Amino acid sequence: MTTKKINRRGFLRTSTMIGMGTAMGLTGFPLMTHSQTRQSAILGGKRSFSGTWPGWPVIGTPEEQELLKVLHSGKWCRLGSPTAPRFEGEFSRMTGSGHALATSSGTTALLTMLGALDIGPGDEVILPPYTFIATYNVIVHNYALPIFVDTDIESFQIDAAKIESAITDNTRVLMPVHIGGSPYNVDEVMKIAGKYNLPVVEDACQAHFAEWKGKCVGNFGLGGAFSFQASKNLNSGEGGAIITNDEAFHRKCYSFHHQGQGSDSASLEPGTGTRGSNLRLTEFQAAILLAQMTRIPEQIKKRSENAAYLTELLSQIPGITPAKLYPGVTRSAYHLYMFRYNKEAFAGMDRSKFVNALNAEGIPCSTGYTSLPQDPYIRNLAKNKHYLKIYGEKRMKQWLEQISCPVNDKLCGEALWFTQTMLLGNKSDMEMIAEAIRKISRDAKAINNL
């Protein structure tokens, strides 16, 4: 038996490398060494994450107290009652906006703004293809024509450089989306809007308290819409709000969402304008929101810290590309943590197999949106009898060709999400996500052969 001699210099070099790896934690040497000794869970190994992710919503005494106030007051409708106006005042203060208006959902917040702008047949509204279907639905609800502008694949946001070429004489509104809670390129969008004198309606339904250059989104266009649906960072089950710094627009929105009536009470007389609806928030929802907002600062801090750390970890893994934030973004809401998956870096493993392997590790992951311009729900608009009557068969065939978004199609084949609740965990949870992906990367060939 022979023993290999290690001189003093070699010993010191080896000891230093080990020490540096330990200090670096999961982003350095020990992570790779540790993961090499463990098999992926989908191959029979131990799960990377065996705990439980934070639940949602967070509920406690503040919610109980606010709800009981409304219950015992006997005033459950916002008309003439104090709770919804109190929420509007607080939401306006926290977003730094001049006015806030509570609505029954994020969808009806958008619908209200388009109604206040009198959008209708013959009008065109520009929107991104990477968004929830509600952004599209509010346009076609008014029999306007939705014009998709392709995606910037690196940010998941609307490609502002492609908006101008989509503008026609019939364009009435730009309706970009701060998707996933991260601001789109606000400066570029507003520059184009100013050049063509077009109002911007910001779909900020996922972007509560996100900031562009230190200012909350929703404050840059004519108005911004927010959603308080159950999955959102600010949650009342259902609900929404509009913020605006234009007093006249605020009055029009209030009138539209309250049957065309301007006062904070019910009237037997018709209101002003020519159309409206009942899109009001209830006092109970407003009460929950007031309580939930007391938790917002701490939750924002936690999500931001965890997202930054997770981005640092995932950026080191070949084939994983976190969504880019534009230089003007001073805060993302991180309603979604979005990233792209390159299967070639994982031995050609399909994204669906990667997701299954990640789920087996205890890491829930979603493939996100499908490409709207390719979906039958969208494309069948060209056959809709009302649209054919308004626009004609030739225009609707042209529209089908016009809405092609090849970059978005590519993104929808690569995109992956983690939800906002996962970012409310601990720093070690972020490390476990990275460890799980490294394990899958190492075992990619074996997993691909399952």
Coordinates of C-alpha atoms in Angstrom, one line a residue, residues 127-133 136 146-151 369-382 396-412:
L127 CA -52.5 44.9 -25.6
P128 CA -49.8 42.3 -25.0
P129 CA -50.3 38.6 -25.8
Y130 CA -48.7 37.4 -22.6
T131 CA -51.4 38.1 -20.1
F132 CA -54.5 36.7 -18.4
I133 CA -57.5 36.4 -20.6
Y136 CA -58.6 40.6 -23.8
P146 CA -57.9 43.8 -29.7
I147 CA -54.5 44.4 -31.4
F148 CA -51.7 42.2 -30.0
V149 CA -48.1 43.5 -29.9
D150 CA -45.5 40.8 -29.5
T151 CA -43.5 40.1 -26.3
Y369 CA -50.0 31.1 -20.0
T370 CA -50.6 29.6 -23.4
S371 CA -50.1 31.9 -26.4
L372 CA -53.4 33.9 -26.8
P373 CA -53.1 34.7 -30.5
Q374 CA -52.9 30.9 -31.2
D375 CA -55.8 29.9 -29.0
P376 CA -59.2 29.0 -30.5
Y377 CA -60.9 31.2 -28.0
I378 CA -59.2 34.2 -29.6
R379 CA -59.1 33.1 -33.2
N380 CA -62.8 32.3 -33.2
L381 CA -63.5 36.1 -32.8
A382 CA -63.0 36.2 -36.6
M396 CA -61.4 39.9 -39.7
K397 CA -59.2 37.7 -41.9
Q398 CA -56.6 40.5 -42.0
W399 CA -56.9 40.7 -38.2
L400 CA -56.0 37.0 -37.9
E401 CA -52.8 37.6 -39.8
Q402 CA -52.1 40.8 -37.9
I403 CA -52.1 39.3 -34.4
S404 CA -49.3 36.8 -35.1
C405 CA -46.8 37.0 -32.2
P406 CA -43.9 34.6 -32.9
V407 CA -41.7 35.7 -30.0
N408 CA -44.6 35.2 -27.6
D409 CA -45.2 31.7 -29.1
K410 CA -41.5 30.9 -28.3
L411 CA -41.8 32.3 -24.8
C412 CA -44.9 30.2 -24.0

